[in-house]
Amino acid sequence: MGKMLNDFGLFGCAVLVLFLLLLHHEDQHCFAEVPENNKVNESQIGRKCDLFEGSWVYDETYPLYDTSNCPFINTEFDCQKNGRPDNQYLKYRWKPKGCALPRFNGQDLLRRFKGKKILFVGDSLSFNQWQSLRCMLHAAVPNTNYTLSSKGALSTFLLPEYEVSVMFSRDKFLVDLIKTKQGMVLNLDSIGNGNSWKGYDMLIFNTWHWWLHKGRNQPWDYIESGGKILKDMDRLAAFREGLTTWSRWVDSNVDANKTRVFFQGISPVHYNGKEWDDKNSANCRGQTQPVSGSTYPGGSPPAATVVNEVLTKMSYPVTLLDITLLSQLRKDGHPSLYGIDGKKGNDCSHWCLAGVPDTWNELFYAILVTK
């Protein structure tokens, strides 16, 4: 009898050890490297996986790069250099629910896109993501030569060894902002810059941040809609109309066999603590941890619904980089007082680098290597 109990005890211990190993393997699987053959199949990520549902987990291996070693990061995003006293916000990794998210591999991305041109088009949130990707690629190949150049609204980051160009074109609305005798007119029905978006292997668009600006921060004096000149209109309706014009341009001008198109999605702001059930916080100032869990109390912003509705109606298969929820959970990720304006401003719109935009690029990479 004693021998049986002893054998059972040994068996139980073995089962427990195996169970713990499986748990460890599962957690590591969500942190998987891309294999040497550069192939990641559906089973590695999950057949019914939504990369954009999940939660943030603390991870000492983050961030993916040290901003002090990124030679071209802009001051407004370098929160540590600007004196931010905490650094836990750098240590969070996005963990999709039930998914295996491949670890970002900059060398692999550069090999895949050798000889290719990638263009980000949009506002300062697009610039935020472009800056992040430059730092991530530089960290992957720190000894590789690169060139930086700017011409008008176009900025180019070129890695000659890989013949890869990662560019950014500043375009706040995607539709035209035209100077007239009467003032600046936002034309919701025309895209004059479209020709400069042609000929790229990949396009990543965004817009929304500037559509709500009023007063001195509003860059236009009038809106043109359907041939009518208006002093103002419902901003969400204007956004829908402008985005629909952009969608028609993509449908008519982009060949899906030659160019892949992404839309960045809506990057949230954190100017109201009630949105994350914190009545004592007016905004993102002093926030040092993400919202826990996988839901945001404030719900999805109406602009995100507009984006989904417009993309659904398109004939071109645009890939939505649905960053909204995962970014809503990161009330701690903004520059706040540690941006370009220092103590004169409180930036709860843009993001510190290293930080949340790195995750946008991790998800961008995950989509590229799995589909």
mmCIF file of C-alpha atoms in Angstrom:
data_model
loop_
_atom_site.group_PDB
_atom_site.id
_atom_site.type_symbol
_atom_site.label_atom_id
_atom_site.label_comp_id
_atom_site.label_asym_id
_atom_site.label_seq_id
_atom_site.Cartn_x
_atom_site.Cartn_y
_atom_site.Cartn_z
ATOM 1 C CA MET A 1 0.000 0.000 0.000
ATOM 2 C CA GLY A 2 2.820 2.381 0.962
ATOM 3 C CA LYS A 3 4.588 1.635 -2.312
ATOM 4 C CA MET A 4 1.388 2.425 -4.256
ATOM 5 C CA LEU A 5 0.999 5.780 -2.481
ATOM 6 C CA ASN A 6 4.645 6.562 -3.107
ATOM 7 C CA ASP A 7 4.312 5.686 -6.806
ATOM 8 C CA PHE A 8 1.146 7.789 -7.045
ATOM 9 C CA GLY A 9 2.924 10.691 -5.401
ATOM 10 C CA LEU A 10 5.756 10.478 -7.911
ATOM 11 C CA PHE A 11 3.237 10.302 -10.750
ATOM 12 C CA GLY A 12 1.395 13.347 -9.399
ATOM 13 C CA CYS A 13 4.615 15.324 -9.184
ATOM 14 C CA ALA A 14 5.484 14.379 -12.758
ATOM 15 C CA VAL A 15 2.051 15.519 -13.962
ATOM 16 C CA LEU A 16 2.429 18.820 -12.101
ATOM 17 C CA VAL A 17 5.865 19.456 -13.606
ATOM 18 C CA LEU A 18 4.541 18.663 -17.090
ATOM 19 C CA PHE A 19 1.605 21.042 -16.552
ATOM 20 C CA LEU A 20 3.921 23.867 -15.491
ATOM 21 C CA LEU A 21 6.159 23.257 -18.488
ATOM 22 C CA LEU A 22 3.155 23.444 -20.799
ATOM 23 C CA LEU A 23 2.105 26.750 -19.238
ATOM 24 C CA HIS A 24 5.620 28.092 -19.717
ATOM 25 C CA HIS A 25 5.644 26.893 -23.322
ATOM 26 C CA GLU A 26 2.317 28.576 -24.001
ATOM 27 C CA ASP A 27 3.573 31.884 -22.652
ATOM 28 C CA GLN A 28 6.768 31.580 -24.701
ATOM 29 C CA HIS A 29 4.716 30.715 -27.774
ATOM 30 C CA CYS A 30 3.074 34.131 -27.569
ATOM 31 C CA PHE A 31 6.579 35.567 -27.667
ATOM 32 C CA ALA A 32 7.774 33.438 -30.574
ATOM 33 C CA GLU A 33 10.597 34.315 -32.897
ATOM 34 C CA VAL A 34 10.018 34.119 -36.631
ATOM 35 C CA PRO A 35 11.702 30.878 -37.793
ATOM 36 C CA GLU A 36 14.733 30.853 -40.037
ATOM 37 C CA ASN A 37 12.669 29.873 -43.081
ATOM 38 C CA ASN A 38 10.761 33.162 -42.669
ATOM 39 C CA LYS A 39 7.434 31.337 -42.590
ATOM 40 C CA VAL A 40 4.798 31.647 -39.893
ATOM 41 C CA ASN A 41 1.666 29.588 -40.426
ATOM 42 C CA GLU A 42 -1.842 30.216 -39.107
ATOM 43 C CA SER A 43 -1.516 27.623 -36.370
ATOM 44 C CA GLN A 44 1.316 29.614 -34.785
ATOM 45 C CA ILE A 45 -0.896 32.674 -34.367
ATOM 46 C CA GLY A 46 -4.292 31.010 -34.123
ATOM 47 C CA ARG A 47 -6.875 30.352 -36.818
ATOM 48 C CA LYS A 48 -9.533 32.479 -35.149
ATOM 49 C CA CYS A 49 -7.167 34.953 -33.590
ATOM 50 C CA ASP A 50 -7.890 38.661 -33.323
ATOM 51 C CA LEU A 51 -4.518 40.286 -32.781
ATOM 52 C CA PHE A 52 -6.230 43.427 -31.512
ATOM 53 C CA GLU A 53 -8.035 41.844 -28.557
ATOM 54 C CA GLY A 54 -5.978 41.145 -25.470
ATOM 55 C CA SER A 55 -4.247 42.869 -22.579
ATOM 56 C CA TRP A 56 -0.920 44.366 -21.558
ATOM 57 C CA VAL A 57 1.523 42.251 -19.562
ATOM 58 C CA TYR A 58 4.671 43.371 -17.787
ATOM 59 C CA ASP A 59 7.821 42.117 -19.529
ATOM 60 C CA GLU A 60 11.372 42.893 -18.422
ATOM 61 C CA THR A 61 12.734 42.197 -21.925
ATOM 62 C CA TYR A 62 11.084 45.381 -23.203
ATOM 63 C CA PRO A 63 11.519 47.937 -24.698
ATOM 64 C CA LEU A 64 12.676 46.732 -28.101
ATOM 65 C CA TYR A 65 15.299 49.487 -28.342
ATOM 66 C CA ASP A 66 17.035 52.145 -26.288
ATOM 67 C CA THR A 67 16.090 55.625 -27.472
ATOM 68 C CA SER A 68 19.550 56.896 -26.508
ATOM 69 C CA ASN A 69 20.894 54.645 -29.283
ATOM 70 C CA CYS A 70 18.354 55.815 -31.871
ATOM 71 C CA PRO A 71 20.095 58.762 -33.559
ATOM 72 C CA PHE A 72 17.079 60.327 -35.214
ATOM 73 C CA ILE A 73 14.240 60.233 -32.682
ATOM 74 C CA ASN A 74 12.403 63.551 -32.407
ATOM 75 C CA THR A 75 12.466 65.470 -29.137
ATOM 76 C CA GLU A 76 8.691 65.476 -28.663
ATOM 77 C CA PHE A 77 8.601 61.675 -28.367
ATOM 78 C CA ASP A 78 11.759 61.102 -26.296
ATOM 79 C CA CYS A 79 10.117 61.177 -22.873
ATOM 80 C CA GLN A 80 13.078 59.720 -20.979
ATOM 81 C CA LYS A 81 15.443 62.333 -22.391
ATOM 82 C CA ASN A 82 12.889 65.003 -21.502
ATOM 83 C CA GLY A 83 13.002 63.965 -17.859
ATOM 84 C CA ARG A 84 10.142 61.546 -17.362
ATOM 85 C CA PRO A 85 10.968 60.058 -13.935
ATOM 86 C CA ASP A 86 9.266 56.653 -14.285
ATOM 87 C CA ASN A 87 10.125 53.902 -16.775
ATOM 88 C CA GLN A 88 7.625 51.104 -16.143
ATOM 89 C CA TYR A 89 5.605 52.255 -19.158
ATOM 90 C CA LEU A 90 8.482 50.942 -21.291
ATOM 91 C CA LYS A 91 8.091 47.410 -19.944
ATOM 92 C CA TYR A 92 4.674 46.390 -21.222
ATOM 93 C CA ARG A 93 4.066 43.881 -23.995
ATOM 94 C CA TRP A 94 0.792 43.418 -25.841
ATOM 95 C CA LYS A 95 -0.524 39.884 -25.406
ATOM 96 C CA PRO A 96 -3.396 39.031 -27.775
ATOM 97 C CA LYS A 97 -6.064 36.756 -26.394
ATOM 98 C CA GLY A 98 -5.206 33.178 -27.368
ATOM 99 C CA CYS A 99 -2.667 34.253 -29.976
ATOM 100 C CA ALA A 100 0.990 33.657 -30.648
ATOM 101 C CA LEU A 101 2.412 37.054 -31.551
ATOM 102 C CA PRO A 102 5.755 36.717 -33.355
ATOM 103 C CA ARG A 103 8.621 38.694 -31.879
ATOM 104 C CA PHE A 104 9.512 41.648 -34.091
ATOM 105 C CA ASN A 105 12.490 40.776 -36.289
ATOM 106 C CA GLY A 106 13.827 43.819 -38.101
ATOM 107 C CA GLN A 107 16.357 41.858 -40.147
ATOM 108 C CA ASP A 108 13.610 39.547 -41.353
ATOM 109 C CA LEU A 109 11.402 42.478 -42.329
ATOM 110 C CA LEU A 110 14.250 44.048 -44.291
ATOM 111 C CA ARG A 111 14.979 40.759 -46.087
ATOM 112 C CA ARG A 112 11.319 40.342 -47.009
ATOM 113 C CA PHE A 113 11.092 43.844 -48.408
ATOM 114 C CA LYS A 114 14.472 44.094 -50.090
ATOM 115 C CA GLY A 115 14.168 46.588 -52.920
ATOM 116 C CA LYS A 116 10.754 47.801 -51.730
ATOM 117 C CA LYS A 117 9.326 51.223 -50.885
ATOM 118 C CA ILE A 118 7.046 51.760 -47.889
ATOM 119 C CA LEU A 119 5.144 55.032 -47.447
ATOM 120 C CA PHE A 120 3.352 56.340 -44.369
ATOM 121 C CA VAL A 121 0.812 59.047 -45.223
ATOM 122 C CA GLY A 122 -0.969 61.045 -42.554
ATOM 123 C CA ASP A 123 -0.687 63.335 -39.563
ATOM 124 C CA SER A 124 1.591 63.438 -36.522
ATOM 125 C CA LEU A 125 0.313 60.049 -35.288
ATOM 126 C CA SER A 126 1.502 58.538 -38.554
ATOM 127 C CA PHE A 127 4.787 60.365 -37.962
ATOM 128 C CA ASN A 128 4.859 58.830 -34.464
ATOM 129 C CA GLN A 129 4.592 55.326 -35.965
ATOM 130 C CA TRP A 130 7.137 56.062 -38.689
ATOM 131 C CA GLN A 131 9.619 57.309 -36.080
ATOM 132 C CA SER A 132 9.066 54.118 -34.097
ATOM 133 C CA LEU A 133 9.690 51.848 -37.085
ATOM 134 C CA ARG A 134 12.914 53.675 -37.928
ATOM 135 C CA CYS A 135 14.216 53.091 -34.395
ATOM 136 C CA MET A 136 13.151 49.433 -34.466
ATOM 137 C CA LEU A 137 14.911 48.813 -37.780
ATOM 138 C CA HIS A 138 18.019 50.686 -36.688
ATOM 139 C CA ALA A 139 18.171 48.591 -33.505
ATOM 140 C CA ALA A 140 17.968 45.428 -35.626
ATOM 141 C CA VAL A 141 20.853 46.449 -37.914
ATOM 142 C CA PRO A 142 22.797 49.089 -35.915
ATOM 143 C CA ASN A 143 25.926 48.859 -38.068
ATOM 144 C CA THR A 144 24.119 49.235 -41.390
ATOM 145 C CA ASN A 145 24.506 52.519 -43.231
ATOM 146 C CA TYR A 146 21.414 54.657 -43.668
ATOM 147 C CA THR A 147 20.488 57.996 -45.180
ATOM 148 C CA LEU A 148 17.868 60.529 -44.152
ATOM 149 C CA SER A 149 16.500 63.110 -46.542
ATOM 150 C CA SER A 150 13.556 65.493 -46.790
ATOM 151 C CA LYS A 151 11.953 67.206 -49.742
ATOM 152 C CA GLY A 152 8.823 69.220 -49.149
ATOM 153 C CA ALA A 153 6.361 67.132 -47.133
ATOM 154 C CA LEU A 154 8.219 63.870 -47.891
ATOM 155 C CA SER A 155 10.845 62.409 -45.537
ATOM 156 C CA THR A 156 12.866 59.326 -46.516
ATOM 157 C CA PHE A 157 14.755 56.773 -44.419
ATOM 158 C CA LEU A 158 16.855 54.606 -46.751
ATOM 159 C CA LEU A 159 18.843 51.474 -45.898
ATOM 160 C CA PRO A 160 21.067 51.016 -48.996
ATOM 161 C CA GLU A 161 22.275 47.515 -48.077
ATOM 162 C CA TYR A 162 18.698 46.245 -48.214
ATOM 163 C CA GLU A 163 17.477 48.773 -50.791
ATOM 164 C CA VAL A 164 14.529 49.465 -48.498
ATOM 165 C CA SER A 165 12.994 52.932 -48.246
ATOM 166 C CA VAL A 166 10.626 53.794 -45.400
ATOM 167 C CA MET A 167 9.052 57.167 -46.100
ATOM 168 C CA PHE A 168 6.647 59.577 -44.454
ATOM 169 C CA SER A 169 4.434 62.110 -46.235
ATOM 170 C CA ARG A 170 2.684 64.597 -43.964
ATOM 171 C CA ASP A 171 -0.968 64.968 -44.975
ATOM 172 C CA LYS A 172 -3.293 65.808 -42.087
ATOM 173 C CA PHE A 173 -6.617 65.173 -43.814
ATOM 174 C CA LEU A 174 -5.742 63.050 -46.897
ATOM 175 C CA VAL A 175 -8.227 65.247 -48.800
ATOM 176 C CA ASP A 176 -7.185 68.695 -50.052
ATOM 177 C CA LEU A 177 -6.536 71.752 -47.922
ATOM 178 C CA ILE A 178 -6.437 74.607 -50.447
ATOM 179 C CA LYS A 179 -5.356 78.221 -50.060
ATOM 180 C CA THR A 180 -7.832 80.648 -51.679
ATOM 181 C CA LYS A 181 -8.461 84.411 -51.575
ATOM 182 C CA GLN A 182 -11.125 83.793 -48.944
ATOM 183 C CA GLY A 183 -8.821 81.679 -46.786
ATOM 184 C CA MET A 184 -7.946 78.018 -46.313
ATOM 185 C CA VAL A 185 -10.602 75.629 -47.634
ATOM 186 C CA LEU A 186 -10.843 71.958 -46.657
ATOM 187 C CA ASN A 187 -12.278 70.274 -49.751
ATOM 188 C CA LEU A 188 -13.887 66.987 -48.731
ATOM 189 C CA ASP A 189 -14.342 65.882 -52.333
ATOM 190 C CA SER A 190 -10.866 66.149 -53.852
ATOM 191 C CA ILE A 191 -7.429 64.580 -53.477
ATOM 192 C CA GLY A 192 -4.723 66.500 -55.284
ATOM 193 C CA ASN A 193 -1.801 64.665 -53.709
ATOM 194 C CA GLY A 194 -2.835 61.237 -54.939
ATOM 195 C CA ASN A 195 -0.227 61.025 -57.681
ATOM 196 C CA SER A 196 2.539 61.244 -55.064
ATOM 197 C CA TRP A 197 1.141 58.091 -53.392
ATOM 198 C CA LYS A 198 1.508 55.952 -56.505
ATOM 199 C CA GLY A 199 4.347 53.540 -57.224
ATOM 200 C CA TYR A 200 4.858 52.238 -53.672
ATOM 201 C CA ASP A 201 4.876 48.628 -52.538
ATOM 202 C CA MET A 202 3.107 49.444 -49.306
ATOM 203 C CA LEU A 203 0.974 52.367 -48.136
ATOM 204 C CA ILE A 204 -0.014 53.031 -44.511
ATOM 205 C CA PHE A 205 -2.590 55.826 -44.197
ATOM 206 C CA ASN A 206 -4.054 57.639 -41.228
ATOM 207 C CA THR A 207 -6.176 60.695 -40.424
ATOM 208 C CA TRP A 208 -8.434 61.936 -37.630
ATOM 209 C CA HIS A 209 -6.374 63.928 -35.120
ATOM 210 C CA TRP A 210 -6.951 67.300 -36.849
ATOM 211 C CA TRP A 211 -10.623 66.916 -37.720
ATOM 212 C CA LEU A 212 -11.774 68.069 -34.262
ATOM 213 C CA HIS A 213 -9.465 71.071 -33.888
ATOM 214 C CA LYS A 214 -11.162 74.444 -33.447
ATOM 215 C CA GLY A 215 -10.169 78.054 -32.898
ATOM 216 C CA ARG A 216 -6.522 78.923 -33.459
ATOM 217 C CA ASN A 217 -5.618 75.249 -33.877
ATOM 218 C CA GLN A 218 -8.057 74.775 -36.766
ATOM 219 C CA PRO A 219 -6.025 74.889 -39.995
ATOM 220 C CA TRP A 220 -8.952 75.729 -42.301
ATOM 221 C CA ASP A 221 -11.432 78.617 -42.563
ATOM 222 C CA TYR A 222 -14.102 76.917 -44.667
ATOM 223 C CA ILE A 223 -15.239 73.441 -45.682
ATOM 224 C CA GLU A 224 -16.224 72.572 -49.240
ATOM 225 C CA SER A 225 -18.747 69.744 -49.438
ATOM 226 C CA GLY A 226 -20.656 68.752 -52.553
ATOM 227 C CA GLY A 227 -19.721 72.010 -54.258
ATOM 228 C CA LYS A 228 -20.999 74.121 -51.350
ATOM 229 C CA ILE A 229 -18.775 76.336 -49.215
ATOM 230 C CA LEU A 230 -19.603 76.028 -45.522
ATOM 231 C CA LYS A 231 -18.290 77.867 -42.489
ATOM 232 C CA ASP A 232 -18.515 74.644 -40.498
ATOM 233 C CA MET A 233 -20.311 71.304 -40.304
ATOM 234 C CA ASP A 234 -20.565 68.279 -38.031
ATOM 235 C CA ARG A 235 -16.975 67.104 -37.729
ATOM 236 C CA LEU A 236 -17.756 63.386 -37.702
ATOM 237 C CA ALA A 237 -19.865 63.818 -40.852
ATOM 238 C CA ALA A 238 -17.009 65.759 -42.456
ATOM 239 C CA PHE A 239 -14.572 63.005 -41.500
ATOM 240 C CA ARG A 240 -16.844 60.372 -43.033
ATOM 241 C CA GLU A 241 -17.130 62.330 -46.278
ATOM 242 C CA GLY A 242 -13.391 62.953 -46.505
ATOM 243 C CA LEU A 243 -12.541 59.338 -45.729
ATOM 244 C CA THR A 244 -15.050 58.172 -48.340
ATOM 245 C CA THR A 245 -13.292 60.358 -50.920
ATOM 246 C CA TRP A 246 -9.995 58.735 -49.931
ATOM 247 C CA SER A 247 -11.543 55.254 -50.207
ATOM 248 C CA ARG A 248 -12.730 55.994 -53.747
ATOM 249 C CA TRP A 249 -9.239 57.145 -54.668
ATOM 250 C CA VAL A 250 -7.747 53.871 -53.387
ATOM 251 C CA ASP A 251 -10.384 51.788 -55.179
ATOM 252 C CA SER A 252 -9.677 53.591 -58.458
ATOM 253 C CA ASN A 253 -5.906 54.011 -58.314
ATOM 254 C CA VAL A 254 -4.265 51.180 -56.364
ATOM 255 C CA ASP A 255 -3.551 47.756 -57.845
ATOM 256 C CA ALA A 256 -3.928 45.097 -55.136
ATOM 257 C CA ASN A 257 -1.445 42.877 -57.005
ATOM 258 C CA LYS A 258 1.292 45.486 -56.720
ATOM 259 C CA THR A 259 0.580 47.519 -53.592
ATOM 260 C CA ARG A 260 -0.681 46.608 -50.141
ATOM 261 C CA VAL A 261 -2.670 49.246 -48.250
ATOM 262 C CA PHE A 262 -3.087 49.602 -44.486
ATOM 263 C CA PHE A 263 -5.144 52.093 -42.508
ATOM 264 C CA GLN A 264 -3.707 52.914 -39.094
ATOM 265 C CA GLY A 265 -7.013 53.187 -37.256
ATOM 266 C CA ILE A 266 -7.925 55.736 -34.608
ATOM 267 C CA SER A 267 -5.279 56.623 -32.052
ATOM 268 C CA PRO A 268 -7.096 57.633 -28.834
ATOM 269 C CA VAL A 269 -6.468 60.541 -26.480
ATOM 270 C CA HIS A 270 -6.600 60.526 -22.668
ATOM 271 C CA TYR A 271 -7.890 63.910 -21.532
ATOM 272 C CA ASN A 272 -10.719 62.641 -19.315
ATOM 273 C CA GLY A 273 -10.066 60.280 -16.412
ATOM 274 C CA LYS A 274 -13.745 59.348 -16.231
ATOM 275 C CA GLU A 275 -13.260 57.377 -19.447
ATOM 276 C CA TRP A 276 -11.112 54.868 -17.551
ATOM 277 C CA ASP A 277 -13.193 55.099 -14.341
ATOM 278 C CA ASP A 278 -10.797 57.404 -12.507
ATOM 279 C CA LYS A 279 -12.674 60.445 -11.203
ATOM 280 C CA ASN A 280 -9.518 61.781 -9.575
ATOM 281 C CA SER A 281 -7.552 62.092 -12.841
ATOM 282 C CA ALA A 282 -8.232 64.935 -15.230
ATOM 283 C CA ASN A 283 -6.005 63.515 -17.963
ATOM 284 C CA CYS A 284 -2.926 61.357 -18.609
ATOM 285 C CA ARG A 285 -0.667 63.416 -16.353
ATOM 286 C CA GLY A 286 0.976 61.250 -13.702
ATOM 287 C CA GLN A 287 -0.317 57.967 -15.142
ATOM 288 C CA THR A 288 2.264 55.194 -14.794
ATOM 289 C CA GLN A 289 0.335 51.974 -15.519
ATOM 290 C CA PRO A 290 -2.034 50.719 -18.224
ATOM 291 C CA VAL A 291 -5.736 50.142 -17.698
ATOM 292 C CA SER A 292 -5.995 46.560 -16.452
ATOM 293 C CA GLY A 293 -7.928 43.915 -18.341
ATOM 294 C CA SER A 294 -9.002 43.844 -21.969
ATOM 295 C CA THR A 295 -11.888 46.343 -22.105
ATOM 296 C CA TYR A 296 -11.962 50.135 -21.965
ATOM 297 C CA PRO A 297 -14.719 51.648 -19.800
ATOM 298 C CA GLY A 298 -15.145 54.645 -22.117
ATOM 299 C CA GLY A 299 -16.041 52.467 -25.092
ATOM 300 C CA SER A 300 -14.976 52.815 -28.709
ATOM 301 C CA PRO A 301 -14.737 56.334 -30.226
ATOM 302 C CA PRO A 302 -17.328 57.155 -32.941
ATOM 303 C CA ALA A 303 -14.534 57.817 -35.452
ATOM 304 C CA ALA A 304 -13.482 54.154 -35.212
ATOM 305 C CA THR A 305 -16.998 53.139 -36.271
ATOM 306 C CA VAL A 306 -16.761 55.470 -39.267
ATOM 307 C CA VAL A 307 -13.430 53.932 -40.295
ATOM 308 C CA ASN A 308 -14.852 50.409 -40.130
ATOM 309 C CA GLU A 309 -17.947 51.361 -42.115
ATOM 310 C CA VAL A 310 -15.975 53.106 -44.863
ATOM 311 C CA LEU A 311 -13.417 50.298 -45.217
ATOM 312 C CA THR A 312 -16.159 47.661 -45.342
ATOM 313 C CA LYS A 313 -17.719 49.315 -48.388
ATOM 314 C CA MET A 314 -14.469 49.415 -50.369
ATOM 315 C CA SER A 315 -13.684 47.054 -53.229
ATOM 316 C CA TYR A 316 -9.937 47.244 -52.473
ATOM 317 C CA PRO A 317 -9.009 44.988 -49.509
ATOM 318 C CA VAL A 318 -7.495 47.565 -47.132
ATOM 319 C CA THR A 319 -6.027 46.036 -43.959
ATOM 320 C CA LEU A 320 -7.116 47.860 -40.813
ATOM 321 C CA LEU A 321 -4.369 48.156 -38.224
ATOM 322 C CA ASP A 322 -6.944 48.373 -35.454
ATOM 323 C CA ILE A 323 -4.861 50.064 -32.776
ATOM 324 C CA THR A 324 -7.724 51.787 -30.934
ATOM 325 C CA LEU A 325 -8.535 49.458 -28.022
ATOM 326 C CA LEU A 326 -4.973 48.420 -27.220
ATOM 327 C CA SER A 327 -3.948 52.095 -27.235
ATOM 328 C CA GLN A 328 -6.951 53.160 -25.135
ATOM 329 C CA LEU A 329 -5.652 50.852 -22.418
ATOM 330 C CA ARG A 330 -2.331 52.768 -22.368
ATOM 331 C CA LYS A 331 -3.240 55.960 -20.507
ATOM 332 C CA ASP A 332 0.355 55.850 -19.234
ATOM 333 C CA GLY A 333 1.971 55.968 -22.665
ATOM 334 C CA HIS A 334 1.714 59.679 -23.562
ATOM 335 C CA PRO A 335 4.427 62.344 -23.241
ATOM 336 C CA SER A 336 2.223 64.454 -20.946
ATOM 337 C CA LEU A 337 4.626 67.035 -19.466
ATOM 338 C CA TYR A 338 7.642 65.334 -21.051
ATOM 339 C CA GLY A 339 6.994 66.221 -24.681
ATOM 340 C CA ILE A 340 8.186 69.106 -26.807
ATOM 341 C CA ASP A 341 6.491 71.826 -24.739
ATOM 342 C CA GLY A 342 7.713 70.616 -21.376
ATOM 343 C CA LYS A 343 5.737 72.076 -18.495
ATOM 344 C CA LYS A 344 3.939 74.512 -20.818
ATOM 345 C CA GLY A 345 1.753 71.767 -22.262
ATOM 346 C CA ASN A 346 0.249 68.395 -21.457
ATOM 347 C CA ASP A 347 0.330 66.064 -24.452
ATOM 348 C CA CYS A 348 -2.142 63.199 -24.019
ATOM 349 C CA SER A 349 -2.499 62.668 -27.780
ATOM 350 C CA HIS A 350 0.906 61.516 -29.017
ATOM 351 C CA TRP A 351 3.008 58.670 -27.633
ATOM 352 C CA CYS A 352 6.377 58.303 -25.962
ATOM 353 C CA LEU A 353 9.086 56.421 -27.830
ATOM 354 C CA ALA A 354 9.982 53.776 -27.027
ATOM 355 C CA GLY A 355 6.374 52.902 -26.321
ATOM 356 C CA VAL A 356 2.929 52.156 -27.719
ATOM 357 C CA PRO A 357 3.692 52.813 -31.438
ATOM 358 C CA ASP A 358 6.303 50.036 -31.235
ATOM 359 C CA THR A 359 3.403 47.668 -30.595
ATOM 360 C CA TRP A 360 1.557 49.072 -33.606
ATOM 361 C CA ASN A 361 4.607 48.094 -35.644
ATOM 362 C CA GLU A 362 4.849 44.677 -33.979
ATOM 363 C CA LEU A 363 1.272 44.003 -35.066
ATOM 364 C CA PHE A 364 1.992 45.418 -38.525
ATOM 365 C CA TYR A 365 4.901 42.965 -38.772
ATOM 366 C CA ALA A 366 2.783 40.072 -37.456
ATOM 367 C CA ILE A 367 0.219 40.679 -40.195
ATOM 368 C CA LEU A 368 2.941 40.835 -42.851
ATOM 369 C CA VAL A 369 4.527 37.513 -41.855
ATOM 370 C CA THR A 370 1.268 35.589 -41.504
ATOM 371 C CA LYS A 371 -0.851 36.717 -44.437
#
